[in-house]
Amino acid sequence: MPELVYPPVIAAAKTMFRVLDLKITIEGDHHVPRTGGAVMASNHVSYLDFIFCGLGAHPSRRLVRFMAKKSVFTHKVSGPLMRGMRHIPVDRRAGAGSYATAVSALRRGEVVGVFPEATISRSFTVKALKSGTTRMAAEAGVPVLPVALWGTQRLWTKGRPRTLTRRHTPITILVGEPMDPAAYPDANAMTVDLKTRLSALVDRAQREYPDQPAGPDDTWWLPAHLGGTAPTLEEAAALDAPARRPATP
């Protein structure tokens, strides 16, 4: 089936990157296989992460099919684009269907993009990972590529206003070495190692990032352990927790 939607979307995104003069650094893109299935497992700090994670596969001429919540596919603007790019809707009330669709895509030789933290990390550090990423890779017999993104949170993240017209922002994309499911006794062990590798990549991206805060009011985009004012993992968990309803008398 011809790709009628994805290539024009990529071209439009790259044009916008040039207009905004984003300073994009991609390393490790050679790890993305030019043929065959693979899972790209990225950290999640921004609503725009799928764009930049997919960019990491573009040098290998691969189009990444991302797993995203179902509501994005029913939106009147994003829905037609998501369906046209053949991304995979995730209904959290019926996750088995989404999982099966992803495994089928991997077996057909597609690259599937996943955010195993399941939601944006307000702390900008790697949260606990869901095991679905490694389970689907093991079932399909394909590698998992850890991907670290950094700088994207400065454009649009949870709890902060959008700054989509921000110029000259450095964006880091690091693609790690492939992980072979056959090398692990089970998916849980692989998930533990994935978190270790992903955390190391994110830490490297953060420490090598070329920008520094402009002043005391510009430290929100740095994690607490690097001197920033982003919430800690524990504080972020409290912010993400659903509000407790008062007990019914």
JSON list of C-alpha atoms in Angstrom, two decimals:
[
{"chain": "A", "resi": 1, "resn": "MET", "atom": "CA", "xyz": [0.00, 0.00, 0.00]},
{"chain": "A", "resi": 2, "resn": "PRO", "atom": "CA", "xyz": [1.51, 3.37, -0.99]},
{"chain": "A", "resi": 3, "resn": "GLU", "atom": "CA", "xyz": [2.45, 5.87, 1.72]},
{"chain": "A", "resi": 4, "resn": "LEU", "atom": "CA", "xyz": [0.33, 8.90, 0.83]},
{"chain": "A", "resi": 5, "resn": "VAL", "atom": "CA", "xyz": [0.27, 10.67, 4.21]},
{"chain": "A", "resi": 6, "resn": "TYR", "atom": "CA", "xyz": [3.48, 9.93, 6.11]},
{"chain": "A", "resi": 7, "resn": "PRO", "atom": "CA", "xyz": [6.07, 11.38, 3.66]},
{"chain": "A", "resi": 8, "resn": "PRO", "atom": "CA", "xyz": [4.31, 14.77, 3.32]},
{"chain": "A", "resi": 9, "resn": "VAL", "atom": "CA", "xyz": [3.96, 14.99, 7.12]},
{"chain": "A", "resi": 10, "resn": "ILE", "atom": "CA", "xyz": [7.69, 14.32, 7.52]},
{"chain": "A", "resi": 11, "resn": "ALA", "atom": "CA", "xyz": [8.52, 16.93, 4.89]},
{"chain": "A", "resi": 12, "resn": "ALA", "atom": "CA", "xyz": [6.31, 19.50, 6.64]},
{"chain": "A", "resi": 13, "resn": "ALA", "atom": "CA", "xyz": [7.92, 18.74, 10.01]},
{"chain": "A", "resi": 14, "resn": "LYS", "atom": "CA", "xyz": [11.43, 19.12, 8.61]},
{"chain": "A", "resi": 15, "resn": "THR", "atom": "CA", "xyz": [10.48, 22.43, 7.05]},
{"chain": "A", "resi": 16, "resn": "MET", "atom": "CA", "xyz": [9.23, 23.65, 10.42]},
{"chain": "A", "resi": 17, "resn": "PHE", "atom": "CA", "xyz": [12.45, 22.47, 12.08]},
{"chain": "A", "resi": 18, "resn": "ARG", "atom": "CA", "xyz": [14.43, 24.57, 9.60]},
{"chain": "A", "resi": 19, "resn": "VAL", "atom": "CA", "xyz": [12.21, 27.62, 10.10]},
{"chain": "A", "resi": 20, "resn": "LEU", "atom": "CA", "xyz": [12.66, 27.37, 13.87]},
{"chain": "A", "resi": 21, "resn": "ASP", "atom": "CA", "xyz": [16.36, 26.58, 13.44]},
{"chain": "A", "resi": 22, "resn": "LEU", "atom": "CA", "xyz": [16.14, 23.67, 15.86]},
{"chain": "A", "resi": 23, "resn": "LYS", "atom": "CA", "xyz": [19.62, 22.31, 16.64]},
{"chain": "A", "resi": 24, "resn": "ILE", "atom": "CA", "xyz": [18.90, 18.60, 16.17]},
{"chain": "A", "resi": 25, "resn": "THR", "atom": "CA", "xyz": [21.58, 16.05, 17.02]},
{"chain": "A", "resi": 26, "resn": "ILE", "atom": "CA", "xyz": [20.98, 12.39, 16.10]},
{"chain": "A", "resi": 27, "resn": "GLU", "atom": "CA", "xyz": [23.38, 9.67, 17.21]},
{"chain": "A", "resi": 28, "resn": "GLY", "atom": "CA", "xyz": [23.10, 5.91, 16.81]},
{"chain": "A", "resi": 29, "resn": "ASP", "atom": "CA", "xyz": [20.66, 6.02, 13.91]},
{"chain": "A", "resi": 30, "resn": "HIS", "atom": "CA", "xyz": [22.70, 3.25, 12.27]},
{"chain": "A", "resi": 31, "resn": "HIS", "atom": "CA", "xyz": [21.23, 0.89, 14.88]},
{"chain": "A", "resi": 32, "resn": "VAL", "atom": "CA", "xyz": [17.82, 1.15, 13.21]},
{"chain": "A", "resi": 33, "resn": "PRO", "atom": "CA", "xyz": [17.60, -1.81, 10.81]},
{"chain": "A", "resi": 34, "resn": "ARG", "atom": "CA", "xyz": [16.94, -0.94, 7.18]},
{"chain": "A", "resi": 35, "resn": "THR", "atom": "CA", "xyz": [14.67, -3.97, 6.85]},
{"chain": "A", "resi": 36, "resn": "GLY", "atom": "CA", "xyz": [12.69, -6.13, 9.24]},
{"chain": "A", "resi": 37, "resn": "GLY", "atom": "CA", "xyz": [10.78, -5.45, 12.42]},
{"chain": "A", "resi": 38, "resn": "ALA", "atom": "CA", "xyz": [12.05, -3.59, 15.46]},
{"chain": "A", "resi": 39, "resn": "VAL", "atom": "CA", "xyz": [10.67, -1.78, 18.50]},
{"chain": "A", "resi": 40, "resn": "MET", "atom": "CA", "xyz": [11.88, 1.75, 19.25]},
{"chain": "A", "resi": 41, "resn": "ALA", "atom": "CA", "xyz": [11.36, 2.29, 22.98]},
{"chain": "A", "resi": 42, "resn": "SER", "atom": "CA", "xyz": [11.70, 5.96, 23.94]},
{"chain": "A", "resi": 43, "resn": "ASN", "atom": "CA", "xyz": [11.62, 7.96, 27.13]},
{"chain": "A", "resi": 44, "resn": "HIS", "atom": "CA", "xyz": [8.74, 10.43, 27.25]},
{"chain": "A", "resi": 45, "resn": "VAL", "atom": "CA", "xyz": [9.16, 14.09, 28.23]},
{"chain": "A", "resi": 46, "resn": "SER", "atom": "CA", "xyz": [7.06, 15.93, 25.62]},
{"chain": "A", "resi": 47, "resn": "TYR", "atom": "CA", "xyz": [3.85, 15.74, 23.62]},
{"chain": "A", "resi": 48, "resn": "LEU", "atom": "CA", "xyz": [6.08, 16.00, 20.52]},
{"chain": "A", "resi": 49, "resn": "ASP", "atom": "CA", "xyz": [8.29, 13.00, 21.28]},
{"chain": "A", "resi": 50, "resn": "PHE", "atom": "CA", "xyz": [6.78, 10.80, 18.60]},
{"chain": "A", "resi": 51, "resn": "ILE", "atom": "CA", "xyz": [7.93, 13.26, 15.93]},
{"chain": "A", "resi": 52, "resn": "PHE", "atom": "CA", "xyz": [11.54, 13.26, 17.11]},
{"chain": "A", "resi": 53, "resn": "CYS", "atom": "CA", "xyz": [11.71, 9.56, 17.90]},
{"chain": "A", "resi": 54, "resn": "GLY", "atom": "CA", "xyz": [10.51, 8.88, 14.36]},
{"chain": "A", "resi": 55, "resn": "LEU", "atom": "CA", "xyz": [13.17, 11.27, 13.05]},
{"chain": "A", "resi": 56, "resn": "GLY", "atom": "CA", "xyz": [15.78, 8.96, 14.56]},
{"chain": "A", "resi": 57, "resn": "ALA", "atom": "CA", "xyz": [14.69, 6.23, 12.12]},
{"chain": "A", "resi": 58, "resn": "HIS", "atom": "CA", "xyz": [14.56, 8.45, 9.05]},
{"chain": "A", "resi": 59, "resn": "PRO", "atom": "CA", "xyz": [18.26, 8.06, 8.07]},
{"chain": "A", "resi": 60, "resn": "SER", "atom": "CA", "xyz": [17.54, 4.31, 7.72]},
{"chain": "A", "resi": 61, "resn": "ARG", "atom": "CA", "xyz": [14.51, 5.20, 5.57]},
{"chain": "A", "resi": 62, "resn": "ARG", "atom": "CA", "xyz": [12.12, 3.63, 8.03]},
{"chain": "A", "resi": 63, "resn": "LEU", "atom": "CA", "xyz": [8.66, 4.90, 8.96]},
{"chain": "A", "resi": 64, "resn": "VAL", "atom": "CA", "xyz": [7.77, 4.25, 12.58]},
{"chain": "A", "resi": 65, "resn": "ARG", "atom": "CA", "xyz": [4.24, 3.15, 13.52]},
{"chain": "A", "resi": 66, "resn": "PHE", "atom": "CA", "xyz": [3.60, 4.58, 16.97]},
{"chain": "A", "resi": 67, "resn": "MET", "atom": "CA", "xyz": [1.26, 3.20, 19.58]},
{"chain": "A", "resi": 68, "resn": "ALA", "atom": "CA", "xyz": [-0.88, 6.07, 20.85]},
{"chain": "A", "resi": 69, "resn": "LYS", "atom": "CA", "xyz": [-4.01, 6.47, 22.91]},
{"chain": "A", "resi": 70, "resn": "LYS", "atom": "CA", "xyz": [-7.26, 5.94, 21.05]},
{"chain": "A", "resi": 71, "resn": "SER", "atom": "CA", "xyz": [-8.55, 9.48, 21.66]},
{"chain": "A", "resi": 72, "resn": "VAL", "atom": "CA", "xyz": [-5.85, 10.86, 19.35]},
{"chain": "A", "resi": 73, "resn": "PHE", "atom": "CA", "xyz": [-7.33, 8.78, 16.52]},
{"chain": "A", "resi": 74, "resn": "THR", "atom": "CA", "xyz": [-10.86, 10.08, 17.08]},
{"chain": "A", "resi": 75, "resn": "HIS", "atom": "CA", "xyz": [-9.85, 13.76, 17.12]},
{"chain": "A", "resi": 76, "resn": "LYS", "atom": "CA", "xyz": [-11.12, 15.61, 14.04]},
{"chain": "A", "resi": 77, "resn": "VAL", "atom": "CA", "xyz": [-7.68, 17.00, 13.18]},
{"chain": "A", "resi": 78, "resn": "SER", "atom": "CA", "xyz": [-5.15, 14.41, 14.38]},
{"chain": "A", "resi": 79, "resn": "GLY", "atom": "CA", "xyz": [-7.35, 11.39, 13.68]},
{"chain": "A", "resi": 80, "resn": "PRO", "atom": "CA", "xyz": [-7.12, 11.36, 9.86]},
{"chain": "A", "resi": 81, "resn": "LEU", "atom": "CA", "xyz": [-3.36, 11.95, 10.06]},
{"chain": "A", "resi": 82, "resn": "MET", "atom": "CA", "xyz": [-2.78, 9.18, 12.60]},
{"chain": "A", "resi": 83, "resn": "ARG", "atom": "CA", "xyz": [-4.84, 6.72, 10.58]},
{"chain": "A", "resi": 84, "resn": "GLY", "atom": "CA", "xyz": [-3.18, 7.79, 7.35]},
{"chain": "A", "resi": 85, "resn": "MET", "atom": "CA", "xyz": [0.26, 7.18, 8.85]},
{"chain": "A", "resi": 86, "resn": "ARG", "atom": "CA", "xyz": [-0.92, 3.76, 10.05]},
{"chain": "A", "resi": 87, "resn": "HIS", "atom": "CA", "xyz": [-0.14, 4.34, 13.68]},
{"chain": "A", "resi": 88, "resn": "ILE", "atom": "CA", "xyz": [-1.64, 1.92, 16.20]},
{"chain": "A", "resi": 89, "resn": "PRO", "atom": "CA", "xyz": [-4.51, 3.04, 18.49]},
{"chain": "A", "resi": 90, "resn": "VAL", "atom": "CA", "xyz": [-4.35, 1.89, 22.09]},
{"chain": "A", "resi": 91, "resn": "ASP", "atom": "CA", "xyz": [-7.58, 1.39, 24.02]},
{"chain": "A", "resi": 92, "resn": "ARG", "atom": "CA", "xyz": [-6.46, 0.98, 27.63]},
{"chain": "A", "resi": 93, "resn": "ARG", "atom": "CA", "xyz": [-9.73, -0.79, 28.45]},
{"chain": "A", "resi": 94, "resn": "ALA", "atom": "CA", "xyz": [-9.04, -3.40, 25.76]},
{"chain": "A", "resi": 95, "resn": "GLY", "atom": "CA", "xyz": [-5.27, -3.50, 25.49]},
{"chain": "A", "resi": 96, "resn": "ALA", "atom": "CA", "xyz": [-5.06, -7.04, 24.10]},
{"chain": "A", "resi": 97, "resn": "GLY", "atom": "CA", "xyz": [-6.27, -5.90, 20.69]},
{"chain": "A", "resi": 98, "resn": "SER", "atom": "CA", "xyz": [-3.67, -3.12, 20.44]},
{"chain": "A", "resi": 99, "resn": "TYR", "atom": "CA", "xyz": [-0.95, -5.52, 21.58]},
{"chain": "A", "resi": 100, "resn": "ALA", "atom": "CA", "xyz": [-1.94, -8.07, 18.92]},
{"chain": "A", "resi": 101, "resn": "THR", "atom": "CA", "xyz": [-1.98, -5.37, 16.23]},
{"chain": "A", "resi": 102, "resn": "ALA", "atom": "CA", "xyz": [1.53, -4.27, 17.21]},
{"chain": "A", "resi": 103, "resn": "VAL", "atom": "CA", "xyz": [2.89, -7.83, 17.22]},
{"chain": "A", "resi": 104, "resn": "SER", "atom": "CA", "xyz": [1.36, -8.40, 13.78]},
{"chain": "A", "resi": 105, "resn": "ALA", "atom": "CA", "xyz": [2.99, -5.21, 12.47]},
{"chain": "A", "resi": 106, "resn": "LEU", "atom": "CA", "xyz": [6.38, -6.29, 13.84]},
{"chain": "A", "resi": 107, "resn": "ARG", "atom": "CA", "xyz": [6.07, -9.68, 12.19]},
{"chain": "A", "resi": 108, "resn": "ARG", "atom": "CA", "xyz": [5.34, -7.94, 8.88]},
{"chain": "A", "resi": 109, "resn": "GLY", "atom": "CA", "xyz": [8.63, -6.11, 9.23]},
{"chain": "A", "resi": 110, "resn": "GLU", "atom": "CA", "xyz": [7.38, -2.77, 10.56]},
{"chain": "A", "resi": 111, "resn": "VAL", "atom": "CA", "xyz": [9.19, -0.57, 13.08]},
{"chain": "A", "resi": 112, "resn": "VAL", "atom": "CA", "xyz": [6.86, 0.11, 16.01]},
{"chain": "A", "resi": 113, "resn": "GLY", "atom": "CA", "xyz": [7.39, 3.07, 18.35]},
{"chain": "A", "resi": 114, "resn": "VAL", "atom": "CA", "xyz": [6.52, 2.71, 22.02]},
{"chain": "A", "resi": 115, "resn": "PHE", "atom": "CA", "xyz": [6.74, 4.92, 25.11]},
{"chain": "A", "resi": 116, "resn": "PRO", "atom": "CA", "xyz": [7.06, 2.23, 27.81]},
{"chain": "A", "resi": 117, "resn": "GLU", "atom": "CA", "xyz": [6.59, 4.73, 30.66]},
{"chain": "A", "resi": 118, "resn": "ALA", "atom": "CA", "xyz": [3.01, 5.05, 29.28]},
{"chain": "A", "resi": 119, "resn": "THR", "atom": "CA", "xyz": [2.83, 8.76, 30.08]},
{"chain": "A", "resi": 120, "resn": "ILE", "atom": "CA", "xyz": [5.02, 11.88, 30.13]},
{"chain": "A", "resi": 121, "resn": "SER", "atom": "CA", "xyz": [7.50, 11.94, 32.98]},
{"chain": "A", "resi": 122, "resn": "ARG", "atom": "CA", "xyz": [7.14, 15.27, 34.78]},
{"chain": "A", "resi": 123, "resn": "SER", "atom": "CA", "xyz": [10.43, 14.60, 36.60]},
{"chain": "A", "resi": 124, "resn": "PHE", "atom": "CA", "xyz": [12.26, 14.25, 33.25]},
{"chain": "A", "resi": 125, "resn": "THR", "atom": "CA", "xyz": [13.79, 11.03, 34.57]},
{"chain": "A", "resi": 126, "resn": "VAL", "atom": "CA", "xyz": [12.82, 7.52, 33.45]},
{"chain": "A", "resi": 127, "resn": "LYS", "atom": "CA", "xyz": [9.81, 6.15, 35.31]},
{"chain": "A", "resi": 128, "resn": "ALA", "atom": "CA", "xyz": [8.95, 2.48, 35.82]},
{"chain": "A", "resi": 129, "resn": "LEU", "atom": "CA", "xyz": [8.46, 0.76, 32.47]},
{"chain": "A", "resi": 130, "resn": "LYS", "atom": "CA", "xyz": [5.51, -1.36, 31.34]},
{"chain": "A", "resi": 131, "resn": "SER", "atom": "CA", "xyz": [6.54, -4.86, 30.22]},
{"chain": "A", "resi": 132, "resn": "GLY", "atom": "CA", "xyz": [4.42, -4.81, 27.05]},
{"chain": "A", "resi": 133, "resn": "THR", "atom": "CA", "xyz": [7.33, -3.41, 25.04]},
{"chain": "A", "resi": 134, "resn": "THR", "atom": "CA", "xyz": [9.62, -6.35, 25.70]},
{"chain": "A", "resi": 135, "resn": "ARG", "atom": "CA", "xyz": [6.80, -8.91, 25.58]},
{"chain": "A", "resi": 136, "resn": "MET", "atom": "CA", "xyz": [5.77, -7.88, 22.07]},
{"chain": "A", "resi": 137, "resn": "ALA", "atom": "CA", "xyz": [9.40, -7.87, 20.91]},
{"chain": "A", "resi": 138, "resn": "ALA", "atom": "CA", "xyz": [9.92, -11.37, 22.28]},
{"chain": "A", "resi": 139, "resn": "GLU", "atom": "CA", "xyz": [6.71, -12.66, 20.72]},
{"chain": "A", "resi": 140, "resn": "ALA", "atom": "CA", "xyz": [7.58, -11.19, 17.31]},
{"chain": "A", "resi": 141, "resn": "GLY", "atom": "CA", "xyz": [11.27, -12.10, 17.57]},
{"chain": "A", "resi": 142, "resn": "VAL", "atom": "CA", "xyz": [12.55, -8.57, 16.88]},
{"chain": "A", "resi": 143, "resn": "PRO", "atom": "CA", "xyz": [15.08, -6.30, 18.64]},
{"chain": "A", "resi": 144, "resn": "VAL", "atom": "CA", "xyz": [14.30, -3.42, 20.98]},
{"chain": "A", "resi": 145, "resn": "LEU", "atom": "CA", "xyz": [16.13, -0.13, 20.46]},
{"chain": "A", "resi": 146, "resn": "PRO", "atom": "CA", "xyz": [16.25, 2.20, 23.48]},
{"chain": "A", "resi": 147, "resn": "VAL", "atom": "CA", "xyz": [15.85, 5.84, 22.42]},
{"chain": "A", "resi": 148, "resn": "ALA", "atom": "CA", "xyz": [16.65, 8.90, 24.55]},
{"chain": "A", "resi": 149, "resn": "LEU", "atom": "CA", "xyz": [15.09, 12.25, 23.73]},
{"chain": "A", "resi": 150, "resn": "TRP", "atom": "CA", "xyz": [16.05, 15.51, 25.39]},
{"chain": "A", "resi": 151, "resn": "GLY", "atom": "CA", "xyz": [15.19, 19.15, 24.74]},
{"chain": "A", "resi": 152, "resn": "THR", "atom": "CA", "xyz": [11.73, 18.35, 23.41]},
{"chain": "A", "resi": 153, "resn": "GLN", "atom": "CA", "xyz": [10.22, 19.23, 26.79]},
{"chain": "A", "resi": 154, "resn": "ARG", "atom": "CA", "xyz": [11.20, 22.86, 26.21]},
{"chain": "A", "resi": 155, "resn": "LEU", "atom": "CA", "xyz": [8.72, 23.03, 23.33]},
{"chain": "A", "resi": 156, "resn": "TRP", "atom": "CA", "xyz": [5.68, 21.37, 24.91]},
{"chain": "A", "resi": 157, "resn": "THR", "atom": "CA", "xyz": [5.33, 19.24, 28.00]},
{"chain": "A", "resi": 158, "resn": "LYS", "atom": "CA", "xyz": [2.82, 18.40, 30.68]},
{"chain": "A", "resi": 159, "resn": "GLY", "atom": "CA", "xyz": [1.94, 21.26, 33.02]},
{"chain": "A", "resi": 160, "resn": "ARG", "atom": "CA", "xyz": [3.71, 23.94, 30.98]},
{"chain": "A", "resi": 161, "resn": "PRO", "atom": "CA", "xyz": [2.45, 26.30, 28.24]},
{"chain": "A", "resi": 162, "resn": "ARG", "atom": "CA", "xyz": [3.25, 25.38, 24.66]},
{"chain": "A", "resi": 163, "resn": "THR", "atom": "CA", "xyz": [6.20, 27.19, 23.10]},
{"chain": "A", "resi": 164, "resn": "LEU", "atom": "CA", "xyz": [5.98, 25.66, 19.64]},
{"chain": "A", "resi": 165, "resn": "THR", "atom": "CA", "xyz": [7.52, 28.73, 18.00]},
{"chain": "A", "resi": 166, "resn": "ARG", "atom": "CA", "xyz": [10.59, 28.67, 20.23]},
{"chain": "A", "resi": 167, "resn": "ARG", "atom": "CA", "xyz": [13.69, 29.08, 18.05]},
{"chain": "A", "resi": 168, "resn": "HIS", "atom": "CA", "xyz": [17.23, 27.66, 18.17]},
{"chain": "A", "resi": 169, "resn": "THR", "atom": "CA", "xyz": [16.34, 24.94, 20.70]},
{"chain": "A", "resi": 170, "resn": "PRO", "atom": "CA", "xyz": [18.81, 22.03, 20.86]},
{"chain": "A", "resi": 171, "resn": "ILE", "atom": "CA", "xyz": [17.12, 18.63, 20.49]},
{"chain": "A", "resi": 172, "resn": "THR", "atom": "CA", "xyz": [19.04, 15.43, 21.25]},
{"chain": "A", "resi": 173, "resn": "ILE", "atom": "CA", "xyz": [18.08, 12.02, 19.85]},
{"chain": "A", "resi": 174, "resn": "LEU", "atom": "CA", "xyz": [20.20, 9.04, 20.95]},
{"chain": "A", "resi": 175, "resn": "VAL", "atom": "CA", "xyz": [19.43, 5.57, 19.58]},
{"chain": "A", "resi": 176, "resn": "GLY", "atom": "CA", "xyz": [21.00, 2.82, 21.65]},
{"chain": "A", "resi": 177, "resn": "GLU", "atom": "CA", "xyz": [22.30, -0.59, 20.67]},
{"chain": "A", "resi": 178, "resn": "PRO", "atom": "CA", "xyz": [19.64, -3.19, 19.81]},
{"chain": "A", "resi": 179, "resn": "MET", "atom": "CA", "xyz": [18.56, -5.59, 22.52]},
{"chain": "A", "resi": 180, "resn": "ASP", "atom": "CA", "xyz": [17.88, -9.17, 21.39]},
{"chain": "A", "resi": 181, "resn": "PRO", "atom": "CA", "xyz": [14.97, -10.80, 23.29]},
{"chain": "A", "resi": 182, "resn": "ALA", "atom": "CA", "xyz": [16.66, -14.19, 22.85]},
{"chain": "A", "resi": 183, "resn": "ALA", "atom": "CA", "xyz": [19.41, -13.04, 25.22]},
{"chain": "A", "resi": 184, "resn": "TYR", "atom": "CA", "xyz": [17.02, -12.75, 28.17]},
{"chain": "A", "resi": 185, "resn": "PRO", "atom": "CA", "xyz": [15.32, -15.45, 30.24]},
{"chain": "A", "resi": 186, "resn": "ASP", "atom": "CA", "xyz": [12.01, -13.59, 30.15]},
{"chain": "A", "resi": 187, "resn": "ALA", "atom": "CA", "xyz": [10.39, -10.27, 29.27]},
{"chain": "A", "resi": 188, "resn": "ASN", "atom": "CA", "xyz": [10.61, -8.98, 32.84]},
{"chain": "A", "resi": 189, "resn": "ALA", "atom": "CA", "xyz": [14.39, -9.37, 32.90]},
{"chain": "A", "resi": 190, "resn": "MET", "atom": "CA", "xyz": [14.59, -7.59, 29.58]},
{"chain": "A", "resi": 191, "resn": "THR", "atom": "CA", "xyz": [12.40, -4.76, 30.90]},
{"chain": "A", "resi": 192, "resn": "VAL", "atom": "CA", "xyz": [14.78, -4.27, 33.83]},
{"chain": "A", "resi": 193, "resn": "ASP", "atom": "CA", "xyz": [17.75, -4.04, 31.46]},
{"chain": "A", "resi": 194, "resn": "LEU", "atom": "CA", "xyz": [15.82, -1.73, 29.12]},
{"chain": "A", "resi": 195, "resn": "LYS", "atom": "CA", "xyz": [15.21, 0.69, 31.98]},
{"chain": "A", "resi": 196, "resn": "THR", "atom": "CA", "xyz": [18.91, 0.60, 32.89]},
{"chain": "A", "resi": 197, "resn": "ARG", "atom": "CA", "xyz": [19.99, 1.29, 29.32]},
{"chain": "A", "resi": 198, "resn": "LEU", "atom": "CA", "xyz": [17.34, 3.93, 28.71]},
{"chain": "A", "resi": 199, "resn": "SER", "atom": "CA", "xyz": [18.22, 5.73, 31.96]},
{"chain": "A", "resi": 200, "resn": "ALA", "atom": "CA", "xyz": [21.90, 5.77, 31.01]},
{"chain": "A", "resi": 201, "resn": "LEU", "atom": "CA", "xyz": [21.12, 7.22, 27.57]},
{"chain": "A", "resi": 202, "resn": "VAL", "atom": "CA", "xyz": [18.84, 9.90, 29.03]},
{"chain": "A", "resi": 203, "resn": "ASP", "atom": "CA", "xyz": [21.44, 10.80, 31.65]},
{"chain": "A", "resi": 204, "resn": "ARG", "atom": "CA", "xyz": [24.06, 11.16, 28.93]},
{"chain": "A", "resi": 205, "resn": "ALA", "atom": "CA", "xyz": [21.77, 13.32, 26.80]},
{"chain": "A", "resi": 206, "resn": "GLN", "atom": "CA", "xyz": [21.05, 15.57, 29.78]},
{"chain": "A", "resi": 207, "resn": "ARG", "atom": "CA", "xyz": [24.67, 15.95, 30.87]},
{"chain": "A", "resi": 208, "resn": "GLU", "atom": "CA", "xyz": [25.95, 16.64, 27.32]},
{"chain": "A", "resi": 209, "resn": "TYR", "atom": "CA", "xyz": [23.13, 19.02, 26.41]},
{"chain": "A", "resi": 210, "resn": "PRO", "atom": "CA", "xyz": [24.64, 22.25, 25.00]},
{"chain": "A", "resi": 211, "resn": "ASP", "atom": "CA", "xyz": [22.21, 24.71, 26.63]},
{"chain": "A", "resi": 212, "resn": "GLN", "atom": "CA", "xyz": [22.05, 25.88, 30.23]},
{"chain": "A", "resi": 213, "resn": "PRO", "atom": "CA", "xyz": [19.17, 27.66, 31.98]},
{"chain": "A", "resi": 214, "resn": "ALA", "atom": "CA", "xyz": [19.01, 31.37, 31.19]},
{"chain": "A", "resi": 215, "resn": "GLY", "atom": "CA", "xyz": [18.44, 32.20, 34.85]},
{"chain": "A", "resi": 216, "resn": "PRO", "atom": "CA", "xyz": [16.70, 31.11, 38.08]},
{"chain": "A", "resi": 217, "resn": "ASP", "atom": "CA", "xyz": [13.28, 31.20, 36.40]},
{"chain": "A", "resi": 218, "resn": "ASP", "atom": "CA", "xyz": [14.45, 28.95, 33.57]},
{"chain": "A", "resi": 219, "resn": "THR", "atom": "CA", "xyz": [15.39, 25.82, 35.54]},
{"chain": "A", "resi": 220, "resn": "TRP", "atom": "CA", "xyz": [12.01, 24.07, 35.23]},
{"chain": "A", "resi": 221, "resn": "TRP", "atom": "CA", "xyz": [13.21, 21.94, 32.29]},
{"chain": "A", "resi": 222, "resn": "LEU", "atom": "CA", "xyz": [16.08, 20.36, 34.23]},
{"chain": "A", "resi": 223, "resn": "PRO", "atom": "CA", "xyz": [15.60, 17.36, 36.57]},
{"chain": "A", "resi": 224, "resn": "ALA", "atom": "CA", "xyz": [16.08, 17.95, 40.28]},
{"chain": "A", "resi": 225, "resn": "HIS", "atom": "CA", "xyz": [19.24, 15.82, 40.50]},
{"chain": "A", "resi": 226, "resn": "LEU", "atom": "CA", "xyz": [20.94, 18.13, 37.99]},
{"chain": "A", "resi": 227, "resn": "GLY", "atom": "CA", "xyz": [19.99, 21.26, 39.91]},
{"chain": "A", "resi": 228, "resn": "GLY", "atom": "CA", "xyz": [16.72, 21.94, 38.13]},
{"chain": "A", "resi": 229, "resn": "THR", "atom": "CA", "xyz": [13.31, 22.67, 39.60]},
{"chain": "A", "resi": 230, "resn": "ALA", "atom": "CA", "xyz": [11.40, 19.85, 37.88]},
{"chain": "A", "resi": 231, "resn": "PRO", "atom": "CA", "xyz": [9.56, 17.70, 40.43]},
{"chain": "A", "resi": 232, "resn": "THR", "atom": "CA", "xyz": [11.23, 14.57, 41.76]},
{"chain": "A", "resi": 233, "resn": "LEU", "atom": "CA", "xyz": [9.83, 11.19, 40.77]},
{"chain": "A", "resi": 234, "resn": "GLU", "atom": "CA", "xyz": [7.87, 11.08, 44.02]},
{"chain": "A", "resi": 235, "resn": "GLU", "atom": "CA", "xyz": [6.51, 14.61, 43.59]},
{"chain": "A", "resi": 236, "resn": "ALA", "atom": "CA", "xyz": [5.61, 13.87, 39.98]},
{"chain": "A", "resi": 237, "resn": "ALA", "atom": "CA", "xyz": [3.73, 10.73, 41.03]},
{"chain": "A", "resi": 238, "resn": "ALA", "atom": "CA", "xyz": [1.67, 12.82, 43.45]},
{"chain": "A", "resi": 239, "resn": "LEU", "atom": "CA", "xyz": [0.87, 15.33, 40.71]},
{"chain": "A", "resi": 240, "resn": "ASP", "atom": "CA", "xyz": [-0.22, 12.54, 38.36]},
{"chain": "A", "resi": 241, "resn": "ALA", "atom": "CA", "xyz": [-2.33, 10.73, 40.96]},
{"chain": "A", "resi": 242, "resn": "PRO", "atom": "CA", "xyz": [-6.08, 11.14, 40.37]},
{"chain": "A", "resi": 243, "resn": "ALA", "atom": "CA", "xyz": [-7.79, 13.43, 42.82]},
{"chain": "A", "resi": 244, "resn": "ARG", "atom": "CA", "xyz": [-9.35, 11.49, 45.66]},
{"chain": "A", "resi": 245, "resn": "ARG", "atom": "CA", "xyz": [-13.08, 11.85, 45.89]},
{"chain": "A", "resi": 246, "resn": "PRO", "atom": "CA", "xyz": [-14.50, 12.67, 49.32]},
{"chain": "A", "resi": 247, "resn": "ALA", "atom": "CA", "xyz": [-16.08, 9.70, 51.04]},
{"chain": "A", "resi": 248, "resn": "THR", "atom": "CA", "xyz": [-19.84, 9.44, 50.68]},
{"chain": "A", "resi": 249, "resn": "PRO", "atom": "CA", "xyz": [-21.53, 9.90, 54.07]}
]
